[in-house]
GROMACS .gro file of C-alpha atoms in nm:
model
  303
    1UNK     CA    1  -4.268  -0.015  -8.721
    2UNK     CA    2  -4.247   0.362  -8.761
    3UNK     CA    3  -3.970   0.459  -8.996
    4UNK     CA    4  -3.662   0.567  -8.820
    5UNK     CA    5  -3.781   0.440  -8.487
    6UNK     CA    6  -3.519   0.170  -8.467
    7UNK     CA    7  -3.240   0.415  -8.517
    8UNK     CA    8  -3.387   0.652  -8.262
    9UNK     CA    9  -3.425   0.367  -8.013
   10UNK     CA   10  -3.069   0.260  -8.070
   11UNK     CA   11  -2.953   0.615  -8.027
   12UNK     CA   12  -3.139   0.654  -7.703
   13UNK     CA   13  -3.032   0.323  -7.557
   14UNK     CA   14  -3.362   0.134  -7.605
   15UNK     CA   15  -3.590   0.421  -7.507
   16UNK     CA   16  -3.830   0.630  -7.711
   17UNK     CA   17  -3.773   0.994  -7.774
   18UNK     CA   18  -3.989   1.070  -7.479
   19UNK     CA   19  -3.773   0.848  -7.258
   20UNK     CA   20  -4.013   0.546  -7.238
   21UNK     CA   21  -3.961   0.179  -7.351
   22UNK     CA   22  -3.938   0.114  -7.727
   23UNK     CA   23  -4.166  -0.158  -7.883
   24UNK     CA   24  -3.951  -0.426  -8.052
   25UNK     CA   25  -4.199  -0.702  -8.167
   26UNK     CA   26  -4.573  -0.760  -8.221
   27UNK     CA   27  -4.735  -1.109  -8.245
   28UNK     CA   28  -5.078  -1.276  -8.228
   29UNK     CA   29  -5.162  -1.481  -7.919
   30UNK     CA   30  -5.468  -1.721  -7.903
   31UNK     CA   31  -5.629  -1.786  -7.562
   32UNK     CA   32  -5.651  -2.164  -7.485
   33UNK     CA   33  -5.979  -2.124  -7.301
   34UNK     CA   34  -6.184  -1.889  -7.522
   35UNK     CA   35  -6.006  -1.933  -7.853
   36UNK     CA   36  -5.993  -1.558  -7.903
   37UNK     CA   37  -5.690  -1.410  -8.075
   38UNK     CA   38  -5.525  -1.084  -7.969
   39UNK     CA   39  -5.210  -0.897  -8.066
   40UNK     CA   40  -4.928  -0.867  -7.807
   41UNK     CA   41  -4.648  -0.610  -7.832
   42UNK     CA   42  -4.307  -0.683  -7.671
   43UNK     CA   43  -4.105  -0.383  -7.549
   44UNK     CA   44  -3.731  -0.359  -7.514
   45UNK     CA   45  -3.597  -0.149  -7.226
   46UNK     CA   46  -3.244  -0.026  -7.265
   47UNK     CA   47  -2.996   0.029  -6.982
   48UNK     CA   48  -3.053   0.332  -6.752
   49UNK     CA   49  -2.830   0.630  -6.797
   50UNK     CA   50  -2.559   0.663  -6.539
   51UNK     CA   51  -2.364   0.983  -6.537
   52UNK     CA   52  -2.048   1.073  -6.344
   53UNK     CA   53  -2.072   1.020  -5.963
   54UNK     CA   54  -2.043   1.342  -5.759
   55UNK     CA   55  -1.812   1.298  -5.457
   56UNK     CA   56  -1.958   1.352  -5.107
   57UNK     CA   57  -1.923   1.706  -4.990
   58UNK     CA   58  -1.847   1.774  -4.621
   59UNK     CA   59  -1.975   2.113  -4.524
   60UNK     CA   60  -1.744   2.371  -4.372
   61UNK     CA   61  -1.972   2.385  -4.067
   62UNK     CA   62  -1.924   2.012  -3.994
   63UNK     CA   63  -1.546   2.046  -4.016
   64UNK     CA   64  -1.550   2.333  -3.772
   65UNK     CA   65  -1.765   2.135  -3.527
   66UNK     CA   66  -1.529   1.837  -3.545
   67UNK     CA   67  -1.229   2.060  -3.483
   68UNK     CA   68  -1.408   2.230  -3.192
   69UNK     CA   69  -1.485   1.894  -3.027
   70UNK     CA   70  -1.122   1.788  -3.068
   71UNK     CA   71  -1.003   2.111  -2.907
   72UNK     CA   72  -1.251   2.065  -2.620
   73UNK     CA   73  -1.122   1.712  -2.554
   74UNK     CA   74  -0.763   1.835  -2.552
   75UNK     CA   75  -0.850   2.121  -2.318
   76UNK     CA   76  -1.034   1.885  -2.080
   77UNK     CA   77  -0.737   1.648  -2.073
   78UNK     CA   78  -0.501   1.938  -1.999
   79UNK     CA   79  -0.726   2.063  -1.717
   80UNK     CA   80  -0.743   1.715  -1.566
   81UNK     CA   81  -0.365   1.679  -1.574
   82UNK     CA   82  -0.325   2.028  -1.428
   83UNK     CA   83  -0.574   1.947  -1.151
   84UNK     CA   84  -0.389   1.627  -1.055
   85UNK     CA   85  -0.051   1.801  -1.057
   86UNK     CA   86  -0.191   2.092  -0.855
   87UNK     CA   87  -0.343   1.855  -0.599
   88UNK     CA   88  -0.014   1.669  -0.555
   89UNK     CA   89   0.175   1.996  -0.513
   90UNK     CA   90  -0.081   2.123  -0.258
   91UNK     CA   91  -0.065   1.801  -0.055
   92UNK     CA   92   0.314   1.806  -0.059
   93UNK     CA   93   0.321   2.171   0.050
   94UNK     CA   94   0.074   2.104   0.331
   95UNK     CA   95   0.271   1.801   0.448
   96UNK     CA   96   0.591   2.005   0.455
   97UNK     CA   97   0.416   2.286   0.644
   98UNK     CA   98   0.272   2.057   0.909
   99UNK     CA   99   0.540   1.792   0.946
  100UNK     CA  100   0.874   1.949   0.857
  101UNK     CA  101   0.862   2.327   0.875
  102UNK     CA  102   0.925   2.527   1.195
  103UNK     CA  103   0.591   2.706   1.157
  104UNK     CA  104   0.425   2.474   1.413
  105UNK     CA  105   0.737   2.372   1.608
  106UNK     CA  106   0.716   2.322   1.985
  107UNK     CA  107   0.858   2.608   2.189
  108UNK     CA  108   0.967   2.483   2.532
  109UNK     CA  109   0.905   2.830   2.676
  110UNK     CA  110   0.536   2.785   2.596
  111UNK     CA  111   0.496   2.461   2.796
  112UNK     CA  112   0.249   2.507   3.083
  113UNK     CA  113   0.252   2.257   3.372
  114UNK     CA  114  -0.041   2.236   3.615
  115UNK     CA  115  -0.127   2.004   3.902
  116UNK     CA  116   0.229   1.957   4.029
  117UNK     CA  117   0.111   1.981   4.390
  118UNK     CA  118   0.361   1.978   4.672
  119UNK     CA  119   0.581   1.686   4.573
  120UNK     CA  120   0.631   1.700   4.195
  121UNK     CA  121   0.933   1.901   4.079
  122UNK     CA  122   0.829   2.113   3.780
  123UNK     CA  123   1.187   2.128   3.653
  124UNK     CA  124   1.189   1.749   3.627
  125UNK     CA  125   0.869   1.764   3.420
  126UNK     CA  126   1.023   2.026   3.188
  127UNK     CA  127   1.336   1.812   3.157
  128UNK     CA  128   1.118   1.536   3.009
  129UNK     CA  129   0.958   1.773   2.757
  130UNK     CA  130   1.271   1.969   2.661
  131UNK     CA  131   1.419   1.714   2.414
  132UNK     CA  132   1.103   1.750   2.205
  133UNK     CA  133   1.160   2.124   2.155
  134UNK     CA  134   1.155   2.221   1.788
  135UNK     CA  135   0.946   1.920   1.687
  136UNK     CA  136   0.637   2.017   1.482
  137UNK     CA  137   0.328   1.970   1.697
  138UNK     CA  138   0.157   1.730   1.451
  139UNK     CA  139   0.456   1.495   1.483
  140UNK     CA  140   0.483   1.525   1.860
  141UNK     CA  141   0.446   1.191   2.040
  142UNK     CA  142   0.212   1.294   2.320
  143UNK     CA  143   0.157   0.932   2.428
  144UNK     CA  144   0.531   0.878   2.467
  145UNK     CA  145   0.562   1.203   2.663
  146UNK     CA  146   0.280   1.095   2.895
  147UNK     CA  147   0.451   0.761   2.964
  148UNK     CA  148   0.777   0.940   3.039
  149UNK     CA  149   0.605   1.185   3.275
  150UNK     CA  150   0.458   0.898   3.476
  151UNK     CA  151   0.816   0.808   3.569
  152UNK     CA  152   0.869   1.146   3.737
  153UNK     CA  153   0.855   1.101   4.118
  154UNK     CA  154   0.521   1.205   4.260
  155UNK     CA  155   0.325   1.193   3.933
  156UNK     CA  156   0.014   0.977   3.955
  157UNK     CA  157  -0.156   1.069   3.628
  158UNK     CA  158  -0.055   1.288   3.335
  159UNK     CA  159  -0.225   1.434   3.032
  160UNK     CA  160  -0.042   1.606   2.745
  161UNK     CA  161  -0.229   1.833   2.500
  162UNK     CA  162  -0.105   2.039   2.206
  163UNK     CA  163  -0.168   2.413   2.226
  164UNK     CA  164  -0.143   2.557   1.875
  165UNK     CA  165   0.068   2.692   1.725
  166UNK     CA  166   0.375   2.633   1.950
  167UNK     CA  167   0.265   2.535   2.301
  168UNK     CA  168   0.199   2.231   2.515
  169UNK     CA  169  -0.027   2.185   2.817
  170UNK     CA  170   0.082   1.926   3.076
  171UNK     CA  171  -0.188   1.845   3.331
  172UNK     CA  172  -0.070   1.635   3.626
  173UNK     CA  173  -0.238   1.453   3.912
  174UNK     CA  174   0.025   1.439   4.181
  175UNK     CA  175   0.060   1.185   4.456
  176UNK     CA  176  -0.007   1.406   4.754
  177UNK     CA  177   0.117   1.263   5.086
  178UNK     CA  178  -0.156   1.182   5.336
  179UNK     CA  179   0.061   1.029   5.607
  180UNK     CA  180   0.415   1.012   5.739
  181UNK     CA  181   0.545   0.675   5.857
  182UNK     CA  182   0.883   0.589   6.009
  183UNK     CA  183   1.130   0.486   5.744
  184UNK     CA  184   1.187   0.109   5.717
  185UNK     CA  185   1.503  -0.023   5.873
  186UNK     CA  186   1.488   0.185   6.187
  187UNK     CA  187   1.608   0.508   6.030
  188UNK     CA  188   1.550   0.848   6.186
  189UNK     CA  189   1.355   0.985   5.890
  190UNK     CA  190   0.992   0.962   5.788
  191UNK     CA  191   0.856   0.830   5.459
  192UNK     CA  192   0.574   1.035   5.308
  193UNK     CA  193   0.300   0.813   5.165
  194UNK     CA  194   0.005   0.893   4.941
  195UNK     CA  195  -0.339   0.739   4.974
  196UNK     CA  196  -0.227   0.429   4.782
  197UNK     CA  197   0.073   0.371   5.009
  198UNK     CA  198   0.324   0.490   4.748
  199UNK     CA  199   0.617   0.680   4.892
  200UNK     CA  200   0.632   1.026   4.740
  201UNK     CA  201   0.906   1.175   4.953
  202UNK     CA  202   1.084   1.173   5.287
  203UNK     CA  203   1.139   1.412   5.574
  204UNK     CA  204   1.341   1.425   5.893
  205UNK     CA  205   1.020   1.492   6.088
  206UNK     CA  206   0.650   1.465   6.003
  207UNK     CA  207   0.558   1.779   5.805
  208UNK     CA  208   0.317   2.014   5.970
  209UNK     CA  209  -0.042   1.919   5.895
  210UNK     CA  210   0.048   1.562   5.794
  211UNK     CA  211  -0.061   1.279   6.029
  212UNK     CA  212   0.213   1.058   6.169
  213UNK     CA  213   0.125   0.688   6.135
  214UNK     CA  214   0.239   0.423   6.380
  215UNK     CA  215   0.185   0.067   6.256
  216UNK     CA  216   0.385  -0.255   6.293
  217UNK     CA  217   0.680  -0.256   6.053
  218UNK     CA  218   0.604  -0.459   5.741
  219UNK     CA  219   0.232  -0.499   5.820
  220UNK     CA  220   0.091  -0.392   5.485
  221UNK     CA  221  -0.270  -0.484   5.565
  222UNK     CA  222  -0.276  -0.264   5.872
  223UNK     CA  223  -0.106   0.021   5.687
  224UNK     CA  224  -0.358  -0.009   5.403
  225UNK     CA  225  -0.645   0.009   5.653
  226UNK     CA  226  -0.504   0.328   5.807
  227UNK     CA  227  -0.452   0.490   5.467
  228UNK     CA  228  -0.803   0.396   5.360
  229UNK     CA  229  -0.946   0.564   5.669
  230UNK     CA  230  -0.746   0.880   5.603
  231UNK     CA  231  -0.847   0.881   5.234
  232UNK     CA  232  -1.219   0.870   5.320
  233UNK     CA  233  -1.212   1.140   5.588
  234UNK     CA  234  -1.355   1.481   5.494
  235UNK     CA  235  -1.093   1.753   5.463
  236UNK     CA  236  -1.203   1.943   5.774
  237UNK     CA  237  -1.168   1.632   5.992
  238UNK     CA  238  -0.846   1.519   5.827
  239UNK     CA  239  -0.690   1.856   5.907
  240UNK     CA  240  -0.754   1.788   6.278
  241UNK     CA  241  -0.574   1.450   6.280
  242UNK     CA  242  -0.227   1.469   6.435
  243UNK     CA  243  -0.147   1.100   6.432
  244UNK     CA  244  -0.288   0.752   6.363
  245UNK     CA  245  -0.188   0.426   6.525
  246UNK     CA  246  -0.304   0.068   6.474
  247UNK     CA  247  -0.190  -0.273   6.594
  248UNK     CA  248  -0.425  -0.453   6.352
  249UNK     CA  249  -0.645  -0.347   6.063
  250UNK     CA  250  -0.947  -0.338   6.299
  251UNK     CA  251  -0.794  -0.120   6.571
  252UNK     CA  252  -0.731   0.213   6.402
  253UNK     CA  253  -0.704   0.498   6.652
  254UNK     CA  254  -0.667   0.868   6.569
  255UNK     CA  255  -0.516   1.136   6.790
  256UNK     CA  256  -0.665   1.481   6.721
  257UNK     CA  257  -0.469   1.802   6.745
  258UNK     CA  258  -0.685   1.932   7.032
  259UNK     CA  259  -0.592   1.628   7.245
  260UNK     CA  260  -0.904   1.416   7.187
  261UNK     CA  261  -0.873   1.051   7.089
  262UNK     CA  262  -1.098   0.868   6.844
  263UNK     CA  263  -1.118   0.490   6.849
  264UNK     CA  264  -1.215   0.426   6.490
  265UNK     CA  265  -1.190   0.050   6.457
  266UNK     CA  266  -1.184  -0.084   6.099
  267UNK     CA  267  -1.208   0.108   5.775
  268UNK     CA  268  -1.573   0.005   5.727
  269UNK     CA  269  -1.870   0.245   5.744
  270UNK     CA  270  -1.651   0.554   5.733
  271UNK     CA  271  -1.935   0.788   5.633
  272UNK     CA  272  -2.152   0.677   5.927
  273UNK     CA  273  -1.862   0.702   6.171
  274UNK     CA  274  -1.785   1.056   6.055
  275UNK     CA  275  -2.147   1.163   6.105
  276UNK     CA  276  -2.163   1.005   6.454
  277UNK     CA  277  -1.829   1.159   6.560
  278UNK     CA  278  -1.932   1.506   6.448
  279UNK     CA  279  -2.265   1.476   6.629
  280UNK     CA  280  -2.099   1.359   6.951
  281UNK     CA  281  -1.838   1.637   6.955
  282UNK     CA  282  -2.108   1.895   6.895
  283UNK     CA  283  -2.339   1.771   7.173
  284UNK     CA  284  -2.348   1.933   7.516
  285UNK     CA  285  -2.354   1.594   7.690
  286UNK     CA  286  -2.009   1.504   7.550
  287UNK     CA  287  -1.854   1.844   7.600
  288UNK     CA  288  -1.615   1.713   7.866
  289UNK     CA  289  -1.533   1.388   7.683
  290UNK     CA  290  -1.182   1.329   7.552
  291UNK     CA  291  -1.230   0.979   7.411
  292UNK     CA  292  -1.481   0.903   7.135
  293UNK     CA  293  -1.529   0.537   7.046
  294UNK     CA  294  -1.711   0.503   6.711
  295UNK     CA  295  -1.580   0.158   6.623
  296UNK     CA  296  -1.942   0.042   6.662
  297UNK     CA  297  -2.111   0.356   6.521
  298UNK     CA  298  -2.461   0.249   6.619
  299UNK     CA  299  -2.349   0.217   6.982
  300UNK     CA  300  -2.086   0.493   7.030
  301UNK     CA  301  -1.910   0.547   7.361
  302UNK     CA  302  -1.765   0.866   7.507
  303UNK     CA  303  -1.560   0.908   7.820
   0.00000   0.00000   0.00000
């Protein structure tokens, strides 16, 4: 052993001065196979040096990034809350504007009624609409108004439409009278009937231009046949009819305003009968005829 090496090894914790392992023992070893002898040196390695542990250092840049991400999350949460609150406020304001405020309230003076005809009283229609005055148009019950208008005498159909911002359009289909029949019960007046046989009014005498109908009292089938004939007549021919009489549904007879009589028969084949009647009245051969029988339109008779 080199003098002083043991002390230096001890001082360096089992390492040489250069920092390597320090030899501690030498001995001879004989190989069992060849019988050769060689010297083996055993080294002692001391414990590694461990100095003080330096704590982990977080850079200033990393701290700033963490703080920035935290601020971004807080800002996003605030924006989300603000968006939800703003949406609720906007919906509430819109609901108040449309459903509660007077901005879109119905003004009765801006209600327009069309289609009243000759039998529907416009003031009665306005009386139905008037209680809804001041109601915001989005809340207006147009279906309920339509049902109420159908109860007005003479109204056959009704349509109610909002006219923004304050108006209302009421479109009516009135029950126009097509015939005047004697009032039931032997009264002196005349009931005015529409094409469906619904009474839409009364008069002391048949109104000018309205055919007077003479049918057996209470005979609904005959009356329906007469009304069906009148409904299917073209307007120019209907205007010439002064009166209609029938004993049965197959014996409808019309008296024209110029004095001619038309035996019409049943309500069947109205279009063909109209064409035949117009052709006969326009022909020179029937110029002197006062009776036109088109009850069998393919074999008409004049006399």
